[in-house]
XYZ file of C-alpha atoms in Angstrom:
736
model
C 84.969 41.265 134.749
C 87.148 39.158 137.094
C 90.541 39.660 135.445
C 91.781 37.180 137.816
C 89.473 34.605 136.921
C 89.847 35.114 133.118
C 93.518 34.681 133.474
C 93.375 31.710 135.448
C 91.033 30.276 132.807
C 92.899 31.627 129.819
C 96.447 30.604 130.817
C 96.099 27.659 133.150
C 96.270 25.050 130.366
C 98.589 26.986 127.924
C 101.919 25.500 127.502
C 103.603 28.790 128.235
C 104.651 29.573 131.794
C 103.141 32.724 132.897
C 103.999 34.754 135.881
C 102.763 38.064 137.064
C 104.538 40.045 139.576
C 104.268 43.658 141.119
C 106.518 46.554 139.832
C 109.118 45.487 142.607
C 109.307 41.759 141.185
C 107.053 40.082 143.667
C 105.245 37.256 142.391
C 101.202 37.345 142.766
C 100.409 34.668 139.744
C 101.822 31.594 138.208
C 100.036 29.021 136.048
C 100.290 25.199 136.260
C 102.637 25.345 133.247
C 105.029 27.555 135.501
C 104.961 24.964 138.339
C 105.458 21.958 135.759
C 108.737 23.802 134.491
C 110.341 24.695 137.762
C 109.095 21.476 139.481
C 106.671 22.862 142.265
C 103.715 21.170 143.118
C 101.759 24.400 144.686
C 101.258 27.639 143.713
C 101.849 28.513 147.416
C 105.422 27.665 146.748
C 106.155 30.487 144.389
C 103.578 33.347 145.057
C 105.262 35.754 147.281
C 108.855 35.036 146.024
C 111.045 37.390 143.815
C 111.403 36.694 140.265
C 115.011 36.573 140.341
C 114.927 33.419 142.778
C 113.929 31.506 139.526
C 116.253 32.261 136.924
C 119.797 34.067 136.167
C 120.143 36.648 133.372
C 123.333 37.741 131.682
C 124.012 41.519 132.298
C 122.604 42.294 128.814
C 119.555 40.767 129.641
C 119.131 41.944 133.054
C 119.867 45.329 131.772
C 117.034 44.627 129.284
C 114.523 43.622 131.961
C 115.496 46.700 134.420
C 114.631 48.836 131.331
C 110.950 48.071 130.973
C 109.567 50.910 132.635
C 111.161 52.529 129.464
C 110.936 50.103 126.605
C 107.462 48.411 128.097
C 108.772 44.946 126.885
C 111.571 42.358 126.549
C 112.435 39.276 124.714
C 115.360 37.100 125.025
C 116.723 33.789 126.604
C 117.110 33.391 130.503
C 118.970 30.615 132.388
C 116.160 29.076 134.801
C 116.642 27.707 138.301
C 114.292 24.883 139.201
C 113.459 23.737 142.831
C 115.682 21.046 142.974
C 118.434 23.381 141.759
C 118.967 22.164 138.136
C 119.216 24.367 135.132
C 117.375 24.793 131.999
C 117.607 27.251 129.239
C 114.255 29.309 128.131
C 112.947 31.906 126.034
C 111.103 34.775 128.068
C 108.872 37.360 126.573
C 108.553 40.227 129.481
C 106.065 43.173 129.274
C 104.631 45.753 131.832
C 100.891 46.781 132.513
C 100.208 50.711 133.124
C 97.580 52.292 134.649
C 95.636 55.349 133.138
C 97.921 57.509 134.982
C 100.913 55.946 133.211
C 102.131 54.276 136.479
C 103.451 50.485 136.300
C 100.916 48.072 137.717
C 101.971 44.774 136.872
C 104.945 42.821 135.143
C 104.130 39.698 132.966
C 106.220 37.093 132.185
C 105.657 34.421 129.287
C 108.184 31.741 129.363
C 108.847 28.557 126.770
C 111.718 26.123 127.046
C 114.182 27.044 123.946
C 114.741 23.563 123.027
C 111.212 23.469 121.466
C 110.739 26.204 118.757
C 107.619 24.317 117.257
C 105.930 24.084 120.578
C 106.617 27.892 120.803
C 104.874 28.655 117.267
C 101.883 26.118 118.178
C 101.630 27.950 121.474
C 101.614 31.633 120.002
C 99.136 30.285 117.369
C 96.970 28.731 119.874
C 97.228 31.733 122.366
C 96.292 34.101 119.376
C 93.509 32.193 118.212
C 92.075 31.896 121.641
C 92.301 35.455 122.467
C 91.208 36.373 118.993
C 87.823 34.377 119.863
C 87.185 36.088 123.065
C 87.991 39.523 121.517
C 85.502 38.595 118.611
C 82.858 37.776 121.545
C 82.912 41.485 122.746
C 80.388 43.808 121.546
C 82.826 46.805 121.741
C 84.367 47.421 118.450
C 88.097 46.638 118.515
C 90.705 47.553 115.895
C 94.213 48.434 115.609
C 96.223 50.869 113.199
C 99.640 51.425 112.127
C 101.451 54.784 111.952
C 100.072 55.352 108.426
C 96.732 54.794 109.582
C 96.571 51.608 107.961
C 94.122 48.853 109.767
C 96.089 46.034 111.116
C 93.585 44.459 112.887
C 89.506 44.165 113.784
C 87.652 42.272 115.924
C 84.248 40.434 114.421
C 81.894 43.339 116.037
C 83.737 45.961 113.871
C 83.669 44.027 110.900
C 80.083 43.359 111.512
C 79.503 46.946 111.630
C 81.078 47.732 108.154
C 79.534 44.551 106.768
C 82.553 43.341 105.471
C 84.999 40.405 106.323
C 87.731 40.888 108.671
C 90.060 39.940 106.283
C 88.967 42.576 103.846
C 89.107 45.246 106.493
C 92.665 44.436 107.512
C 95.364 46.496 105.107
C 93.000 49.078 104.182
C 92.921 52.969 105.397
C 90.028 54.546 107.043
C 86.889 53.818 105.387
C 86.388 56.030 102.142
C 82.897 56.836 102.725
C 83.248 58.502 105.500
C 83.101 62.328 106.017
C 86.416 63.899 105.414
C 86.239 66.108 108.464
C 85.732 62.941 110.555
C 88.741 61.244 108.917
C 90.946 64.456 109.511
C 89.807 64.525 112.925
C 90.584 60.483 113.654
C 94.211 61.625 112.254
C 94.900 64.151 114.356
C 94.181 62.202 117.562
C 95.798 59.233 116.073
C 99.098 61.336 115.267
C 98.950 62.768 118.720
C 99.012 59.126 120.348
C 101.884 57.987 118.074
C 103.938 61.307 118.945
C 103.180 62.021 122.787
C 102.506 57.954 123.416
C 99.374 58.705 125.810
C 96.023 57.166 126.209
C 93.187 59.209 124.485
C 89.427 58.940 125.492
C 87.021 60.646 123.030
C 83.567 60.704 124.731
C 81.572 61.227 121.353
C 83.477 60.445 118.277
C 80.981 60.778 115.077
C 81.372 58.058 112.153
C 78.890 58.020 109.054
C 77.629 54.538 108.592
C 77.098 52.224 105.569
C 73.133 53.272 106.026
C 74.034 56.924 105.395
C 73.242 58.066 109.116
C 75.900 59.254 111.490
C 76.398 57.153 114.862
C 78.391 58.227 117.923
C 80.910 56.243 119.556
C 82.691 56.193 123.012
C 86.316 55.600 121.835
C 89.541 54.921 123.873
C 92.932 54.712 121.981
C 96.456 53.765 123.386
C 99.629 53.329 121.822
C 101.133 49.515 121.332
C 104.966 49.558 121.998
C 107.266 46.754 120.899
C 110.345 45.641 123.348
C 112.578 48.644 122.622
C 109.575 50.868 123.693
C 108.965 52.429 120.143
C 105.246 52.601 119.366
C 104.449 50.829 116.260
C 100.627 50.589 116.484
C 97.551 51.881 118.300
C 94.618 49.981 119.562
C 91.079 51.467 119.807
C 88.261 50.181 121.567
C 84.928 52.105 120.490
C 81.323 51.472 121.910
C 78.526 52.646 119.856
C 76.419 54.989 122.168
C 73.836 56.420 119.793
C 71.417 53.995 120.958
C 70.403 54.809 124.769
C 69.756 51.081 125.594
C 73.349 50.013 124.543
C 72.281 46.725 123.444
C 75.695 45.221 122.796
C 76.629 45.559 126.347
C 78.970 47.312 128.687
C 82.054 45.264 128.296
C 85.411 47.148 127.664
C 88.889 45.375 127.465
C 88.959 41.925 128.828
C 91.496 42.908 131.398
C 89.230 45.700 133.242
C 87.297 45.029 136.256
C 83.320 45.620 135.747
C 80.123 44.411 137.259
C 79.630 42.202 134.119
C 80.516 38.313 134.372
C 81.707 36.462 131.263
C 80.860 32.703 130.501
C 81.528 29.600 128.322
C 79.303 26.795 127.525
C 79.654 23.523 125.400
C 77.502 22.802 122.617
C 76.703 18.885 122.363
C 74.163 17.233 120.232
C 71.839 20.543 120.349
C 72.146 21.180 123.902
C 74.050 23.752 125.900
C 75.846 23.012 128.751
C 77.739 26.027 130.773
C 80.849 24.990 132.017
C 82.737 28.234 133.330
C 81.921 31.575 134.479
C 83.668 34.487 135.668
C 83.420 35.061 139.739
C 80.913 37.821 139.271
C 78.252 35.384 138.338
C 77.892 34.294 141.873
C 77.977 37.822 143.213
C 74.894 38.753 141.038
C 72.803 35.489 141.201
C 73.917 33.959 144.237
C 74.687 30.945 142.438
C 78.013 29.415 140.936
C 78.060 27.080 137.431
C 78.193 24.213 139.497
C 75.258 25.303 141.823
C 73.091 25.954 138.849
C 74.072 22.629 137.118
C 72.847 20.840 140.436
C 69.282 22.760 139.871
C 69.042 21.567 136.541
C 70.466 24.099 134.458
C 70.114 27.922 133.763
C 66.645 27.228 132.491
C 65.184 26.333 135.970
C 65.859 29.728 137.401
C 64.702 31.797 134.321
C 61.371 33.646 135.101
C 58.409 31.742 133.476
C 57.233 34.874 131.504
C 60.626 35.054 129.659
C 61.058 31.381 129.095
C 59.820 31.691 125.524
C 62.100 34.546 124.618
C 65.130 32.530 125.950
C 63.791 29.834 123.905
C 63.803 31.855 120.919
C 67.504 33.072 121.411
C 68.828 29.256 121.953
C 67.269 28.408 118.689
C 69.205 31.263 117.095
C 72.597 30.021 118.826
C 72.081 26.785 117.533
C 71.801 28.399 113.997
C 75.006 29.961 114.690
C 73.680 33.531 115.078
C 75.215 35.956 117.302
C 72.398 38.063 119.605
C 71.420 39.713 122.648
C 68.462 38.975 124.722
C 67.362 40.472 127.884
C 65.280 38.300 130.664
C 64.740 37.899 134.421
C 66.481 35.202 136.840
C 65.591 34.239 140.222
C 68.548 34.888 142.424
C 69.401 32.649 145.187
C 67.792 35.615 147.795
C 64.318 34.930 146.228
C 64.583 38.352 143.891
C 64.527 38.456 140.127
C 67.084 40.227 138.564
C 67.480 41.238 134.861
C 70.022 40.059 132.671
C 71.405 41.397 129.049
C 73.241 38.673 127.784
C 75.387 38.746 124.590
C 76.505 35.786 123.320
C 78.111 34.067 120.272
C 78.485 30.447 119.077
C 81.914 29.324 118.055
C 82.658 26.706 115.492
C 85.497 23.889 115.665
C 88.167 23.254 112.947
C 85.588 21.253 111.230
C 83.007 23.942 110.930
C 80.903 22.508 113.698
C 79.162 24.582 116.619
C 81.087 23.437 119.587
C 81.295 26.306 122.111
C 79.232 29.427 123.108
C 81.055 32.278 124.505
C 78.937 35.544 126.344
C 78.988 38.240 128.424
C 76.277 39.315 130.559
C 75.234 42.371 132.434
C 73.073 43.055 135.586
C 70.568 45.389 134.324
C 68.173 45.533 137.197
C 68.928 49.291 137.992
C 68.295 49.895 134.289
C 65.128 48.518 134.197
C 63.924 50.217 137.052
C 65.059 53.447 136.086
C 63.309 52.479 132.697
C 59.819 51.499 134.559
C 60.156 54.920 136.639
C 61.036 56.597 133.374
C 57.865 55.467 131.761
C 55.927 56.068 135.019
C 57.126 59.438 134.971
C 56.394 60.179 131.159
C 52.919 58.965 131.811
C 52.401 61.491 134.755
C 54.086 64.154 132.485
C 51.493 63.259 129.757
C 48.677 63.340 132.480
C 49.774 66.473 133.800
C 50.176 67.949 130.103
C 46.564 67.198 129.485
C 45.160 68.324 132.611
C 46.965 71.962 132.466
C 45.032 75.058 132.067
C 47.459 76.340 129.693
C 48.255 75.255 125.966
C 51.596 73.847 125.851
C 53.874 73.469 122.689
C 57.414 72.261 122.540
C 59.248 73.684 119.640
C 63.013 72.781 118.431
C 65.080 75.022 116.402
C 65.400 74.447 112.626
C 68.721 75.912 111.289
C 69.879 76.561 107.828
C 73.076 75.216 106.080
C 75.078 78.343 107.682
C 73.651 77.116 111.131
C 71.464 80.145 111.510
C 68.052 79.478 113.396
C 65.322 80.010 110.619
C 62.375 78.605 112.451
C 60.990 76.448 115.183
C 59.294 72.847 114.572
C 56.335 71.442 116.856
C 57.887 68.461 118.529
C 55.013 68.018 121.131
C 51.883 69.913 122.515
C 48.586 68.977 124.469
C 45.369 68.525 123.259
C 44.309 71.897 124.566
C 47.378 73.629 122.370
C 46.190 71.860 119.248
C 42.672 73.124 119.709
C 43.699 76.533 120.560
C 45.514 76.345 116.934
C 42.605 74.849 115.416
C 44.723 72.030 113.794
C 44.854 68.372 114.784
C 47.927 67.377 116.780
C 49.251 65.062 114.194
C 49.199 67.844 111.412
C 51.467 70.211 113.554
C 54.199 67.731 114.812
C 57.075 68.219 112.712
C 55.597 71.364 111.003
C 57.317 74.766 110.989
C 55.282 77.248 113.172
C 56.324 80.451 111.178
C 55.526 78.841 108.186
C 51.938 78.087 109.279
C 51.278 81.059 111.639
C 53.130 83.971 109.995
C 51.732 86.297 112.789
C 54.825 84.597 114.845
C 57.188 86.739 112.341
C 54.860 89.901 112.065
C 54.725 90.110 116.003
C 57.936 89.642 116.574
C 57.455 86.213 118.529
C 59.934 84.432 116.362
C 62.973 86.600 117.315
C 61.709 86.470 120.927
C 61.766 82.741 121.209
C 65.100 82.707 119.477
C 66.824 84.936 122.312
C 64.996 82.867 125.006
C 66.971 79.725 123.365
C 70.186 81.455 122.979
C 70.116 83.546 126.036
C 68.509 80.874 128.258
C 66.382 83.590 129.581
C 62.918 82.895 130.200
C 60.292 85.374 128.722
C 57.043 85.899 130.356
C 54.514 88.475 128.685
C 50.853 89.390 127.478
C 50.064 89.955 123.833
C 47.025 90.168 121.571
C 45.899 88.167 118.889
C 43.656 90.253 116.586
C 40.669 89.381 114.687
C 40.922 87.401 111.744
C 42.919 84.533 113.465
C 41.300 81.391 114.459
C 41.513 82.645 118.395
C 41.609 86.163 118.661
C 41.728 87.748 122.166
C 44.010 88.283 124.823
C 46.814 85.834 126.003
C 49.935 85.351 128.551
C 52.370 82.966 127.625
C 55.805 81.749 129.401
C 58.632 80.822 127.277
C 61.238 78.560 128.553
C 64.444 77.258 127.153
C 65.282 73.852 126.296
C 68.437 71.878 125.037
C 67.015 72.030 121.671
C 64.729 74.618 121.429
C 61.885 76.312 123.821
C 58.710 75.163 125.454
C 55.674 77.614 125.527
C 52.876 77.849 128.182
C 50.100 79.980 126.875
C 46.984 80.893 128.357
C 43.874 82.584 127.285
C 42.989 85.540 129.484
C 40.624 87.214 127.398
C 37.840 86.713 130.027
C 40.174 87.913 132.780
C 41.019 91.202 130.828
C 37.155 91.853 130.123
C 36.410 91.465 133.707
C 39.539 93.547 134.455
C 37.921 96.514 132.162
C 34.571 95.726 133.937
C 36.552 96.584 137.016
C 38.019 99.454 135.691
C 34.604 100.607 134.534
C 33.468 100.379 137.880
C 36.381 102.231 139.498
C 35.808 105.108 137.564
C 32.036 105.223 138.098
C 33.056 105.181 141.597
C 35.560 107.803 141.282
C 32.939 110.055 139.424
C 30.860 109.359 142.201
C 33.091 110.474 144.633
C 34.294 113.502 142.420
C 30.462 114.603 142.418
C 30.024 113.950 146.322
C 33.108 116.208 146.624
C 31.717 118.911 144.434
C 28.256 118.412 146.205
C 30.474 118.993 149.775
C 31.988 122.294 148.141
C 28.900 123.855 146.582
C 26.761 122.956 149.764
C 29.290 124.484 151.984
C 30.309 127.423 149.830
C 27.312 128.203 147.763
C 24.493 128.001 150.226
C 26.205 130.047 152.954
C 25.106 133.231 150.938
C 21.181 132.578 150.789
C 21.037 131.185 154.031
C 22.974 133.992 155.485
C 20.382 136.260 153.310
C 17.644 134.446 154.925
C 18.830 134.976 158.361
C 19.446 138.798 157.575
C 15.940 139.101 156.397
C 14.338 137.546 159.443
C 16.380 140.035 161.850
C 15.049 142.829 159.782
C 11.450 141.251 160.015
C 11.756 141.314 163.828
C 12.157 144.812 163.794
C 8.845 145.447 161.639
C 6.856 142.232 161.370
C 4.439 144.077 159.104
C 7.022 144.613 156.325
C 5.700 142.502 153.267
C 8.611 143.444 150.996
C 10.919 141.440 153.639
C 8.637 138.492 153.593
C 8.558 138.522 149.762
C 12.450 138.670 149.860
C 12.573 135.973 152.272
C 10.236 133.748 150.288
C 12.426 134.556 147.103
C 15.594 133.324 148.929
C 13.685 130.360 150.203
C 12.689 129.836 146.464
C 16.172 130.196 145.142
C 17.665 128.016 147.973
C 15.223 125.002 147.055
C 15.977 125.348 143.559
C 19.594 125.210 144.270
C 19.025 121.964 146.609
C 16.944 120.649 143.389
C 19.956 120.994 141.309
C 22.376 119.488 143.775
C 20.542 116.345 143.954
C 20.621 116.215 140.108
C 24.342 116.542 140.462
C 24.367 113.378 142.541
C 22.036 111.401 140.292
C 24.378 109.397 137.739
C 22.979 107.104 135.499
C 24.405 103.589 135.725
C 24.822 103.105 132.089
C 25.923 106.772 130.727
C 28.035 108.031 133.289
C 26.896 111.368 132.631
C 25.385 114.418 133.981
C 22.322 115.704 132.070
C 22.637 119.066 130.273
C 19.878 121.375 129.972
C 18.863 124.502 128.175
C 18.849 127.518 130.521
C 17.983 131.359 129.847
C 21.106 133.228 131.123
C 19.261 136.342 131.932
C 16.788 134.534 133.776
C 19.569 132.570 135.668
C 21.683 135.625 136.379
C 18.730 137.518 137.978
C 17.874 134.612 140.165
C 21.465 134.559 141.582
C 21.426 138.012 142.290
C 18.299 137.502 144.585
C 20.297 135.602 146.610
C 22.645 138.588 147.601
C 19.738 141.007 149.136
C 21.365 142.219 152.421
C 22.509 145.508 153.763
C 25.502 145.353 151.832
C 23.689 144.766 148.653
C 21.625 148.087 148.984
C 25.257 149.744 148.493
C 26.133 147.974 145.442
C 24.692 149.020 142.125
C 24.238 146.053 139.720
C 23.919 146.253 135.846
C 23.002 143.377 133.848
C 23.392 143.809 129.758
C 22.319 140.478 128.687
C 19.764 140.419 126.061
C 16.804 138.136 127.304
C 16.736 135.439 124.792
C 20.451 134.197 125.180
C 20.402 130.379 126.104
C 23.182 127.982 126.862
C 22.635 124.269 126.857
C 24.737 123.365 129.906
C 24.686 121.608 133.107
C 22.407 123.860 135.605
C 23.685 123.092 138.693
C 27.401 123.927 137.488
C 26.329 127.259 135.811
C 24.476 128.182 139.080
C 27.504 127.412 141.209
C 30.095 129.265 139.046
C 27.756 132.507 138.863
C 27.392 132.190 142.382
C 31.063 131.971 143.209
C 31.840 135.003 140.744
C 29.217 137.032 142.275
C 29.905 136.245 145.701
C 33.146 137.305 145.188
C 32.007 140.712 143.569
C 29.649 141.375 146.408
C 32.458 140.521 149.068
C 35.077 142.569 147.772
C 33.401 145.474 146.524
C 34.736 149.265 147.297
C 34.611 150.416 150.930
C 35.129 153.891 149.943
C 32.598 154.637 147.260
C 29.135 152.986 146.038
C 30.058 149.445 144.770
C 29.313 148.674 140.991
C 28.951 145.241 139.420
C 28.730 145.064 135.742
C 27.523 141.877 134.065
C 27.370 141.675 130.297
C 27.789 138.848 127.538
C 29.829 138.841 124.263
C 30.183 135.644 121.736
C 33.100 134.356 119.826
C 33.238 131.492 117.206
C 33.262 128.730 119.828
C 32.116 130.565 123.213
C 29.414 132.498 124.858
C 31.430 135.045 126.992
C 29.907 136.128 130.315
C 31.822 138.983 132.078
C 31.041 140.067 135.485
C 33.201 143.288 136.601
C 33.468 145.176 139.961
C 35.174 148.142 141.084
C 36.455 146.583 144.501
C 39.804 145.964 146.262
C 41.278 144.028 143.151
C 44.167 141.374 143.161
C 47.856 141.852 142.757
C 48.143 139.679 139.815
C 51.908 139.710 139.668
C 52.166 138.253 143.013
C 49.035 136.237 143.028
C 48.450 135.020 139.649
C 49.818 131.482 139.922
C 47.809 130.698 143.122
C 44.526 132.607 141.692
C 42.488 129.159 140.979
C 44.257 126.880 143.738
C 42.484 125.179 146.537
C 42.478 127.430 149.774
C 43.997 130.210 148.228
C 43.030 133.623 149.911
C 44.436 137.102 148.850
C 42.761 139.214 151.482
C 43.135 137.686 154.962
C 40.992 140.351 156.731
C 37.863 139.407 154.718
C 36.140 136.328 155.653
C 36.488 133.324 153.166
C 37.609 129.793 152.891
C 39.547 130.078 149.638
C 37.250 127.519 147.607
C 35.163 129.568 145.459
C 37.609 130.233 142.453
C 39.191 126.729 142.927
C 35.547 125.126 142.099
C 34.854 127.473 139.733
C 37.811 126.972 137.557
C 37.261 123.204 137.893
C 33.225 123.280 136.899
C 33.774 125.440 133.933
C 36.545 123.454 132.568
C 34.625 120.448 133.083
C 31.738 122.004 130.632
C 34.561 122.491 128.021
C 35.023 126.217 128.784
C 37.664 128.424 130.523
C 37.903 131.354 133.234
C 40.218 134.527 132.732
C 41.080 137.134 135.258
C 41.793 140.971 134.860
C 42.535 142.838 138.141
C 44.447 145.953 139.796
C 44.828 146.822 143.042
C 41.838 149.031 144.502
C 40.636 149.390 140.846
C 38.414 146.274 140.816
C 38.334 142.930 138.821
C 37.132 141.311 136.098
C 36.270 137.617 135.361
C 35.411 136.485 131.976
C 33.512 132.995 131.955
C 33.770 131.238 128.456
C 31.026 128.947 127.959
C 30.843 126.352 124.903
C 28.108 127.315 122.461
C 25.097 125.264 122.674
C 25.660 121.629 122.085
C 23.240 118.710 122.617
C 26.086 116.380 123.650
C 26.160 115.302 127.474
C 29.300 115.000 129.397
């Protein structure tokens, strides 16, 4: 708002002489009445001179003016000096205007000739009426209170809000139906202003309206001082900020400079003719009031699509209705500008519509932002619906003590409502824990509450059990918002199933690799004996080709070798679906005898073997494992037999409730168990470096018998022999 233009229009025709100076007394403005009183013809003759050039004050009066920084105002008579040096007495009212930092900006002089008291009274009344009409045209609420918190003035906007007449409000205390805690806070701030004399700005002041809803106001309160500097009243300007559009405009006090402009118009015979506007009109649209008149009136630059709206508002004005309208006008530069226009028709002393006063605001940027926001909302909604996730917006619900007791659905995408099995319209506004108790049972409610309170996001996988609308596996991300949380939820059941399938394939691969390793160990370890045996027999056969017993032994060793190879091939055959090796029924005595045939050598001739196993003992086991276990233990028995005497190997069988126990004992070199027990069955462990071996036999034996569900125990003494006790589970028709 252009303060200088407002002052010029408001006071140029006033009966009071008005002058404004800077804090040092240098005149920056005078009105036409001042020129007339002092006999000057041009403002240029006065502006720039000191105020002391135009009157002579007595010492008390001079002191009174000099004490303005403290008192804020002065009222008294002065002796004025005209341009022709003649003098006259005048009544002067002097006041100061301060900035928000409490520094003096202007000194304002309002002067009347002392000889015309009636004129003074009439002028004061006229001035009050004029400014009252201006204040009544402002959309902000303006009111004054005394130190007892009693209303001394309200403008029309304030009275309209309360639904009462101005005269009914003036003289009353704070509205009784308001909340007590609100009133107590008003009084606290008001008392502070009367005590400290400083302006206070309240960003968000609550008030219980007559409709029972709480509205919020941006309020500025400032002290009003008398001529002695005492605070008698406070003035408050309040703006309703509850509605984002703020349709009552952005005007503050008329003395503040803003981007808005104000205007007046005459109403003659049902037609409206603009007659004045503040300077910012030309800055906004590029035209002055005179320019628009030459164009044929304001109606000529209104956007064609908005003519109907403006026509409706004109009809309301002619009915005496206050109102707001928004429309576009074509600026001088060829661009359309959005205008928000608050206007109020005024009546003359006979009750006839005679004038229009209004305040307008350029809201082009707001409209552009509104359009962009709308486009952004449309994009957001499109993204919401296109998302792979179910998305839910939840707001907190509190009890009377302020404790969060649930969350309310406020928005969601179609995928979200489909996931819950309920139409979106039936979910919005409903309580999530009340509809879906699983949120309490699984602790989701507490997690959501912590996300809101700590502002720390949450990301996790979880399971919905059978019995609910959409059981399965889910992954969700929970993010905090200003009034609750937003949940991004994705069904990962297919992913989990594929992952489990992958894990199964990995297990199969691991089992295959394990079997391949076993195959390698068994091949490299167990086949050495029969191959060595065949080679040894072949060498003997060279010496005596006609020895048929040697041929039979070679043939027997070859048959055993072939049998072992078939079992090894079976080890590598893993059924795709069962992941198991096939168990078979074997005759223990027969398998032992077959294994002994593999140890036919010169060394075996010096070793006696005694087998004490009934011929009807059978096991249900994996043949290749059994052969490998027996082969490894017998190999050690023959390898570490006594060098001093004939070797003895005893093979016998016993039973417990759970196991068939096969014991293989020798009288060989033995093992120092106190020294080597912890290493007995570890890979590459050897206890007799002077005897050939790889240190793999016992490691493989322990692994294989434990795979069958059994165990191996050892007893041994150095130079006395060793006994291995092999525990095989009793017959079971279950594969492993």
